mmCIF file of C-alpha atoms in Angstrom:
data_model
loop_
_atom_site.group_PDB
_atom_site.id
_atom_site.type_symbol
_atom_site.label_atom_id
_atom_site.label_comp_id
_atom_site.label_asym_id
_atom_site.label_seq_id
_atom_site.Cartn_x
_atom_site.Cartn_y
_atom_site.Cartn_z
ATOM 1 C CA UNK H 193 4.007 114.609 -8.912
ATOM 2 C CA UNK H 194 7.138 112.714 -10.025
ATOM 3 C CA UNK H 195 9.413 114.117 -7.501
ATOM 4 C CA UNK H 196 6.984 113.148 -4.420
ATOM 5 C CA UNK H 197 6.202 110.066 -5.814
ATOM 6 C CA UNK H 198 10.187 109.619 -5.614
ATOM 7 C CA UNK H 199 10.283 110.681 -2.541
ATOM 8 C CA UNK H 200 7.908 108.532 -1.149
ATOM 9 C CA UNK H 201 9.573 105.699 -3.035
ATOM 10 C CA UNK H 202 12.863 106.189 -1.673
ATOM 11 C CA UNK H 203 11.145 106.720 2.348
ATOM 12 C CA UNK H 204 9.381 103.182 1.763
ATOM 13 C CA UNK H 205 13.210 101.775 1.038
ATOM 14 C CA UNK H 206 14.238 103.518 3.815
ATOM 15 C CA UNK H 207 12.076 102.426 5.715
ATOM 16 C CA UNK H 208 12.865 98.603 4.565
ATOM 17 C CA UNK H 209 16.293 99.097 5.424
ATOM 18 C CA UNK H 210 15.390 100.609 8.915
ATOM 19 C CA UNK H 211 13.481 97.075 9.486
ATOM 20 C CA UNK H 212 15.798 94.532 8.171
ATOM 21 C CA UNK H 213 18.656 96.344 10.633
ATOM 22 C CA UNK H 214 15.992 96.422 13.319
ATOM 23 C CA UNK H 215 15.672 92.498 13.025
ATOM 24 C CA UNK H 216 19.449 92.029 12.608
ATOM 25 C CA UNK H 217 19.978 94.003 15.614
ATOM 26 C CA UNK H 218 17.318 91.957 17.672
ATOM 27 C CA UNK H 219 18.986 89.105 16.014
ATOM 28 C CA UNK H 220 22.464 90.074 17.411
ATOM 29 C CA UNK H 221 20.724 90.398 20.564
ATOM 30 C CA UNK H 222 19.411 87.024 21.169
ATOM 31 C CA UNK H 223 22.361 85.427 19.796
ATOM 32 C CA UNK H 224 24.958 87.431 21.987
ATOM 33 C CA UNK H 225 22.995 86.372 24.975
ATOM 34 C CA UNK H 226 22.835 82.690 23.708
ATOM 35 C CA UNK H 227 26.193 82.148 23.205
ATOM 36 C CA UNK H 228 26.749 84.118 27.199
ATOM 37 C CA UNK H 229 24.356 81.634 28.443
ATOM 38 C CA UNK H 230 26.218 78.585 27.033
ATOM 39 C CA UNK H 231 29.480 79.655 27.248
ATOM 40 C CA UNK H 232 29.559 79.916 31.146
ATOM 41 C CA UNK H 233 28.000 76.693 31.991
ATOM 42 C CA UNK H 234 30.858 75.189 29.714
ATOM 43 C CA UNK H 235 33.524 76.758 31.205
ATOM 44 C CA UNK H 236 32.200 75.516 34.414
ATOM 45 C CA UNK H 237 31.949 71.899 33.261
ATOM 46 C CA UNK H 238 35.178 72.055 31.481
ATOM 47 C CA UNK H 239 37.055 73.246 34.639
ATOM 48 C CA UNK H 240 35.576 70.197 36.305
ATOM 49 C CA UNK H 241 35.943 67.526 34.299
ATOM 50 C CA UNK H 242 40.249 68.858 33.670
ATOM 51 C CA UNK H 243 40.546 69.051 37.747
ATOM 52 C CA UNK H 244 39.179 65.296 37.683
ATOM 53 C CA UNK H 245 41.407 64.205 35.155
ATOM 54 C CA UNK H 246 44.154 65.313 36.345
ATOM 55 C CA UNK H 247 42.912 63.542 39.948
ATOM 56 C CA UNK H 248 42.672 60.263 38.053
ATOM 57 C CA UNK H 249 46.133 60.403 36.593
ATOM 58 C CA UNK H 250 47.450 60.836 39.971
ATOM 59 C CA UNK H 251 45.298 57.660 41.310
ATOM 60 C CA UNK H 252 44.001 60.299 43.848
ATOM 61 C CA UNK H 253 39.831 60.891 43.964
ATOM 62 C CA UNK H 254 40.327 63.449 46.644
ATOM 63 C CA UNK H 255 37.142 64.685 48.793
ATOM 64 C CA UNK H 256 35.263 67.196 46.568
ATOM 65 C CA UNK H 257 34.409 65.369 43.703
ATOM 66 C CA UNK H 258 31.463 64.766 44.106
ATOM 67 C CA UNK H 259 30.512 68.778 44.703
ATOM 68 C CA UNK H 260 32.527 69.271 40.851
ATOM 69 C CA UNK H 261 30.004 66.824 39.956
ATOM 70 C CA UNK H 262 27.148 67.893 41.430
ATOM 71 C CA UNK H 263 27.841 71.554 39.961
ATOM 72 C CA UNK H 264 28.474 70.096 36.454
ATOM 73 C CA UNK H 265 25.062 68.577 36.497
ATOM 74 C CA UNK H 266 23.926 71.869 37.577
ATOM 75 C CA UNK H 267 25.404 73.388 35.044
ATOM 76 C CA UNK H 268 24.152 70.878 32.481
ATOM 77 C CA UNK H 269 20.455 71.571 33.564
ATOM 78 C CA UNK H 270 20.646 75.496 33.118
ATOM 79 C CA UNK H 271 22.089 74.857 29.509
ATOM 80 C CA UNK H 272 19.223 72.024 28.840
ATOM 81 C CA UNK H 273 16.960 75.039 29.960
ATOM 82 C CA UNK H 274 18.478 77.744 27.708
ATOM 83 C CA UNK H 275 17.795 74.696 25.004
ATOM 84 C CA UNK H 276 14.747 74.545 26.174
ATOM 85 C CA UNK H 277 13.572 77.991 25.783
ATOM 86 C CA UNK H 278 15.444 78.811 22.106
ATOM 87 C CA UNK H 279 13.273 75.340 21.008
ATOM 88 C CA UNK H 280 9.757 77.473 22.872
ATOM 89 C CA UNK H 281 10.884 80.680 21.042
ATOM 90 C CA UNK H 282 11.073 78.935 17.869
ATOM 91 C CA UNK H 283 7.941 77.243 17.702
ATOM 92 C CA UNK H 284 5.371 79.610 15.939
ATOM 93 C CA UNK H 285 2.001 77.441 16.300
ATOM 94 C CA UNK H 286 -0.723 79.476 15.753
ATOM 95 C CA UNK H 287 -3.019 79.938 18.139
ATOM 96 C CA UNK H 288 -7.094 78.658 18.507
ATOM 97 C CA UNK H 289 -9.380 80.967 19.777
ATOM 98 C CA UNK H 290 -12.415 80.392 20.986
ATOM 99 C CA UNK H 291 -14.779 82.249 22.825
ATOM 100 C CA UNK H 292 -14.046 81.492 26.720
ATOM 101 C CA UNK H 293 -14.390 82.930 30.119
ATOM 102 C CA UNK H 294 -10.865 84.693 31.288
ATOM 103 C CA UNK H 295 -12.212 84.072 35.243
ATOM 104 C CA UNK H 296 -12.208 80.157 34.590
ATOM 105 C CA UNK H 297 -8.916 80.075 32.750
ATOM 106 C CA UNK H 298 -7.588 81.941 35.801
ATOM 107 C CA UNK H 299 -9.711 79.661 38.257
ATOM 108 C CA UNK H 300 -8.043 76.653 36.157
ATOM 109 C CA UNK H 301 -4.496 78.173 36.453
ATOM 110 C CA UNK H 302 -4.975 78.505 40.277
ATOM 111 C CA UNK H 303 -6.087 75.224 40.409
ATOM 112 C CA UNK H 304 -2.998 73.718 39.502
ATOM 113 C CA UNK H 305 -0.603 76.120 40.957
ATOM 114 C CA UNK H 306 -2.913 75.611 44.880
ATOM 115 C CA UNK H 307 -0.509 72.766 46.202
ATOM 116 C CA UNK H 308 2.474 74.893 45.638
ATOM 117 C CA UNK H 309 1.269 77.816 46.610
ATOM 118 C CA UNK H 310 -0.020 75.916 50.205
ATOM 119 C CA UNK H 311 3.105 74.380 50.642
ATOM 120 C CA UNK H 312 5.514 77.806 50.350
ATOM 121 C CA UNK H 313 2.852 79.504 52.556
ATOM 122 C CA UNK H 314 1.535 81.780 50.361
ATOM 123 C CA UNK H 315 -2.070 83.287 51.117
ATOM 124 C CA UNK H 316 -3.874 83.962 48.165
ATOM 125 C CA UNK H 317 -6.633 86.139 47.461
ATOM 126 C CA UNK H 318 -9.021 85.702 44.537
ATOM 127 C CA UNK H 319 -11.344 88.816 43.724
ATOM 128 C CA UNK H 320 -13.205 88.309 40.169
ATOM 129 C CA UNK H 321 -14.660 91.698 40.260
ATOM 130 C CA UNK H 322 -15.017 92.403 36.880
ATOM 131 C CA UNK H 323 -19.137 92.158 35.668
ATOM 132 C CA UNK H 324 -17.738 91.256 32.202
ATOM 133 C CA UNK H 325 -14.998 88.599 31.363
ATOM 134 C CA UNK H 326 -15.877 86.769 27.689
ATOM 135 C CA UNK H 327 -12.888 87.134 25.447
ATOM 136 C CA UNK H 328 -12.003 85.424 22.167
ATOM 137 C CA UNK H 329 -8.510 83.727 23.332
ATOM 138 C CA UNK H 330 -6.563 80.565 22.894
ATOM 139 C CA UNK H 331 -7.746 79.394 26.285
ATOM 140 C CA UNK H 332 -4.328 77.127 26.335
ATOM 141 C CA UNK H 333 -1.825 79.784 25.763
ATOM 142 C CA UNK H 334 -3.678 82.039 28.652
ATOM 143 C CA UNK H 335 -3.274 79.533 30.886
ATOM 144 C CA UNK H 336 0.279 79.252 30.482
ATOM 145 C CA UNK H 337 0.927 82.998 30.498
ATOM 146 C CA UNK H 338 -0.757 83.201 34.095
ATOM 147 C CA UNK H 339 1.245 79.875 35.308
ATOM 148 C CA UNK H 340 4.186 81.337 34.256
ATOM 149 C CA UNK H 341 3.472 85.213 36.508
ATOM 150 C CA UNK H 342 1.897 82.338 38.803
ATOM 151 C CA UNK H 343 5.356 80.767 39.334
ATOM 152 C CA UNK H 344 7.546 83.931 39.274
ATOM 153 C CA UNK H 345 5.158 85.342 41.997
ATOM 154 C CA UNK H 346 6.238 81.862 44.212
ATOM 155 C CA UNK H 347 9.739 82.345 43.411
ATOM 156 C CA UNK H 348 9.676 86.413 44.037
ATOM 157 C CA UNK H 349 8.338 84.682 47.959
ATOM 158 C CA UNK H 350 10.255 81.104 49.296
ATOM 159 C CA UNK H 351 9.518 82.036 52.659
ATOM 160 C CA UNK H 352 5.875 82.693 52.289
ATOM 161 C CA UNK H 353 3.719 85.667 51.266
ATOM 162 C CA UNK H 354 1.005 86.476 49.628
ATOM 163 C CA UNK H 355 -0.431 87.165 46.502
ATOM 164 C CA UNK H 356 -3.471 89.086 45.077
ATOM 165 C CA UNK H 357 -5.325 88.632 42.213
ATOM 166 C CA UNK H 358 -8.414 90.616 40.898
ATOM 167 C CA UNK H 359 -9.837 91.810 37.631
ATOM 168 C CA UNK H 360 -11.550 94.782 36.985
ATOM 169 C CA UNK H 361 -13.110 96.786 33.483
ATOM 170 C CA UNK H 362 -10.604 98.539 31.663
ATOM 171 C CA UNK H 363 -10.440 100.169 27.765
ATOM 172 C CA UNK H 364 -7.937 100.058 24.941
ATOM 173 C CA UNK H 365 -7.904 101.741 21.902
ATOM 174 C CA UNK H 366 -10.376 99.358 20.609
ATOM 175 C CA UNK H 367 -12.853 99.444 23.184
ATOM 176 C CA UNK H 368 -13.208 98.101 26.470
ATOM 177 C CA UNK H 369 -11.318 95.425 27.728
ATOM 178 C CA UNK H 370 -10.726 93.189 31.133
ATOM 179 C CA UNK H 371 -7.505 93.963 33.351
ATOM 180 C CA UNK H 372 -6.357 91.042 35.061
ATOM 181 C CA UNK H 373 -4.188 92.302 38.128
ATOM 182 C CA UNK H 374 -1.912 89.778 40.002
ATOM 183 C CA UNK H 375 0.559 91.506 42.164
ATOM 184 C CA UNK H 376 2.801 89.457 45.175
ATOM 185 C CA UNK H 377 4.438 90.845 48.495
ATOM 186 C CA UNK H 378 7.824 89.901 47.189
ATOM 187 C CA UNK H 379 10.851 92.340 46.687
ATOM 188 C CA UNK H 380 9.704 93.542 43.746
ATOM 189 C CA UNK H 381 11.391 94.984 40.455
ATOM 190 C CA UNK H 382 13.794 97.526 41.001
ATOM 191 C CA UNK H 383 13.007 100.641 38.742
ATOM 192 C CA UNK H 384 16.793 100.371 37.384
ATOM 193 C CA UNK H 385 15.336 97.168 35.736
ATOM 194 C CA UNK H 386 11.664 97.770 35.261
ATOM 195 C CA UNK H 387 13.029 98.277 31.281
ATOM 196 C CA UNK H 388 14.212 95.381 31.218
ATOM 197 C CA UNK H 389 12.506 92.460 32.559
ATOM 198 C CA UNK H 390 10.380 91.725 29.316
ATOM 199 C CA UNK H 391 13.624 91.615 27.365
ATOM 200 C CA UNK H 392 14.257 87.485 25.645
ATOM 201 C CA UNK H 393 17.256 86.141 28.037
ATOM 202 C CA UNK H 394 17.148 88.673 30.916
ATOM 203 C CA UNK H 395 16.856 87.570 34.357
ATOM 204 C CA UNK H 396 17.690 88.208 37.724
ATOM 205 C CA UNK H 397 17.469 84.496 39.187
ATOM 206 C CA UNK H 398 20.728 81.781 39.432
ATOM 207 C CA UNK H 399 18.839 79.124 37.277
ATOM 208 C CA UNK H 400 16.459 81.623 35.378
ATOM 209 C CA UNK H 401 16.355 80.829 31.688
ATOM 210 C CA UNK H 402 14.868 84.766 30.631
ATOM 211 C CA UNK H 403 12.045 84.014 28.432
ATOM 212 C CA UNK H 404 9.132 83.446 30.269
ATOM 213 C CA UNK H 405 7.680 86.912 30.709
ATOM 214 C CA UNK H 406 9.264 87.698 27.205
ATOM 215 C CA UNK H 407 6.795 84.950 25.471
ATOM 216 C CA UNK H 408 3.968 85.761 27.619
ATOM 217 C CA UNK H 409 3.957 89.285 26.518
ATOM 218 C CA UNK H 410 4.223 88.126 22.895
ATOM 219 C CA UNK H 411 1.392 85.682 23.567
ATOM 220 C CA UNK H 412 -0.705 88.615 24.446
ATOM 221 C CA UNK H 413 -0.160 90.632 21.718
ATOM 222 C CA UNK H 414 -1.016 87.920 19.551
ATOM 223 C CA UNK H 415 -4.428 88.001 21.112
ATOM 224 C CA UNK H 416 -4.107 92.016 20.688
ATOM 225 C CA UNK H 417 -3.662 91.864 24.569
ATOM 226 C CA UNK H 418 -1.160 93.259 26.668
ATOM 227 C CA UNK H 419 1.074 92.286 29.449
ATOM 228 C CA UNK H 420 2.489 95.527 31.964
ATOM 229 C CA UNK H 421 4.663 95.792 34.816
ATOM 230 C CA UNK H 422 2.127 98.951 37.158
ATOM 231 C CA UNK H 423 4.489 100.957 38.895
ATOM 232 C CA UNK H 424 3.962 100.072 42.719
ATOM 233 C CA UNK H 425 2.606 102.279 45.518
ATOM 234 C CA UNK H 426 5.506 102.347 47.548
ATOM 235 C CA UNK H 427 9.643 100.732 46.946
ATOM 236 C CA UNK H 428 8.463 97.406 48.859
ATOM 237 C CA UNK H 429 5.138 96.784 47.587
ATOM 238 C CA UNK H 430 6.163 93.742 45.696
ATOM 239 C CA UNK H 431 5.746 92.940 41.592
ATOM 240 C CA UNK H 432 2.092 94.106 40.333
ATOM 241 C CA UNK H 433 1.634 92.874 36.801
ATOM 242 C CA UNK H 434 -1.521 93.521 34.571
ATOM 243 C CA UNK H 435 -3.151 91.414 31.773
ATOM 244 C CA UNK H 436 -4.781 93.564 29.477
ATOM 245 C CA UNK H 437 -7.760 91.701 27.340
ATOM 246 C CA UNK H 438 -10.022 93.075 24.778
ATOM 247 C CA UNK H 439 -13.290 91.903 25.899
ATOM 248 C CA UNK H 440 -15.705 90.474 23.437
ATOM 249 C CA UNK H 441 -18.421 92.304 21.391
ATOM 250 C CA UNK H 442 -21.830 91.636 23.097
ATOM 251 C CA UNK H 443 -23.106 92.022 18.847
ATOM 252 C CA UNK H 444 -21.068 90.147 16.815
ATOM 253 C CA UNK H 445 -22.047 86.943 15.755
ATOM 254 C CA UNK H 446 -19.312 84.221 15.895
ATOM 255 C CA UNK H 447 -15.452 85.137 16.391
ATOM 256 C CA UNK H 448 -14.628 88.798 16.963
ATOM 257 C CA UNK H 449 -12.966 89.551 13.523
ATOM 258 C CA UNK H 450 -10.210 91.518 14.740
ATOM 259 C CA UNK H 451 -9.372 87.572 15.974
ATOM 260 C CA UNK H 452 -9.857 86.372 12.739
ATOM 261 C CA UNK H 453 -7.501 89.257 11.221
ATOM 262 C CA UNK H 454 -5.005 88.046 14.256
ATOM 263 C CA UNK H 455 -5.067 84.243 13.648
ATOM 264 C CA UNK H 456 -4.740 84.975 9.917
ATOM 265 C CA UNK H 457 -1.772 87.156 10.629
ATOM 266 C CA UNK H 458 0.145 84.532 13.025
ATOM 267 C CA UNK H 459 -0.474 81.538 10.640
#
């Protein structure tokens, strides 16, 4: 009895360790691509601002000046957007649930996204199939989860498109749930990077700051959701991601309390 309950003493500091390098590691991470996000714009602006110095001692403004300008303000934006994002990661809110209606927080969502998706000529199709769609979310932070696939399906299409969206009754380990599908006709996601995409930082776009589908899949888990990338039917079907909500249970009287375990554990 003494031996095992060594044992199991020395596996639970094990197992400490194992986290506390985990987080380090994940640390390292972020802060390696932090410092490669900054650095570059820098060295960019740096380069510029030396070539026009040197100009001015001369008395010479020659002719493209104004571009090194124009790409130092460039450059100035993508770092004010890396800001930006650290700032989002950082804040740790927690969220409000409520009991709400996922097919008006996408309706909502689609609302405000319409204009741009009219103007980039992008047809959109709209299928609330699922009989079912009450969940116990922060109706705020769904919203911006779907603006944010909502905008990366635009960007995935500047020359037009389309883009389909549909729910339909799916199940999790805790019972059944809603699957919000919204899939575009862009290029898709290469399966060399299909890994990758939810990693903080990682992007494949010039002015891309890397943390949008990152946050929204953390935003989902909060709300014991989840957020997938569905392998497509064929190499140029285009992006399909899937919202997984736990739907709410028809017999419980006020909030779901796996919701109140989940609020409790993010405050």
């Amino acid at each position: 009895s003494l031996a095992t309950g060594e044992m199991v003493s020395r596996i639970h500091e094990l197992l400490r360790r194992v986290d506390e390098q985990s987080r380090l590691a994940v640390v390292g991470e972020v802060a390696s691509h932090i410092a490669h996000e900054i650095r570059n714009p820098l060295s960019a602006i740096h380069m510029n601002l030396q070539s026009i110095d040197r100009m001015l001692a001369r008395g010479v403004v020659e002719e493209e000046v104004p571009e090194m300008i124009g790409v130092s303000l460039q450059e100035v934006r993508r770092l004010n957007a890396v800001v930006g994002a650290v700032l989002e990661m950082g804040r740790a809110e927690p969220p409000r649930f409520e009991r709400a209606f996922l097919h008006e927080i996408v309706e909502a969502a689609l609302e405000v996204m319409e204009p741009e998706f009219r103007r980039a000529g992008i047809e959109v199709t709209w299928r609330p199939d699922c009989p079912d769609d009450e969940v116990v979310v922060d109706p705020k932070r769904i919203k911006g989860v779907l603006l944010n696939l909502f905008v990366n399906a635009l960007e995935a299409q500047p020359k037009g498109g389309a883009l389909r969206i549909a729910t339909r009754m799916g199940s999790t380990h805790n019972g059944p749930s809603i699957d919000l599908i919204i899939a575009d006709a862009g290029p898709g996601v290469p399966p060399s990077l299909r890994d990758r995409v939810f990693r903080p930082f990682f992007t494949t776009k010039p002015s891309g700051s890397g943390i949008g589908l990152a946050m929204s899949r953390e935003a989902l888990s909060v709300h014991q959701g989840e957020l997938l990338l569905d392998v497509p039917e064929t190499p140029a079907s285009g992006a399909t991601f899937r919202v997984v909500l736990p739907l709410t249970d028809p017999g419980a009287d006020g909030l779901d309390p796996r919701w109140v375990e989940a609020t409790r554990t993010a405050t």
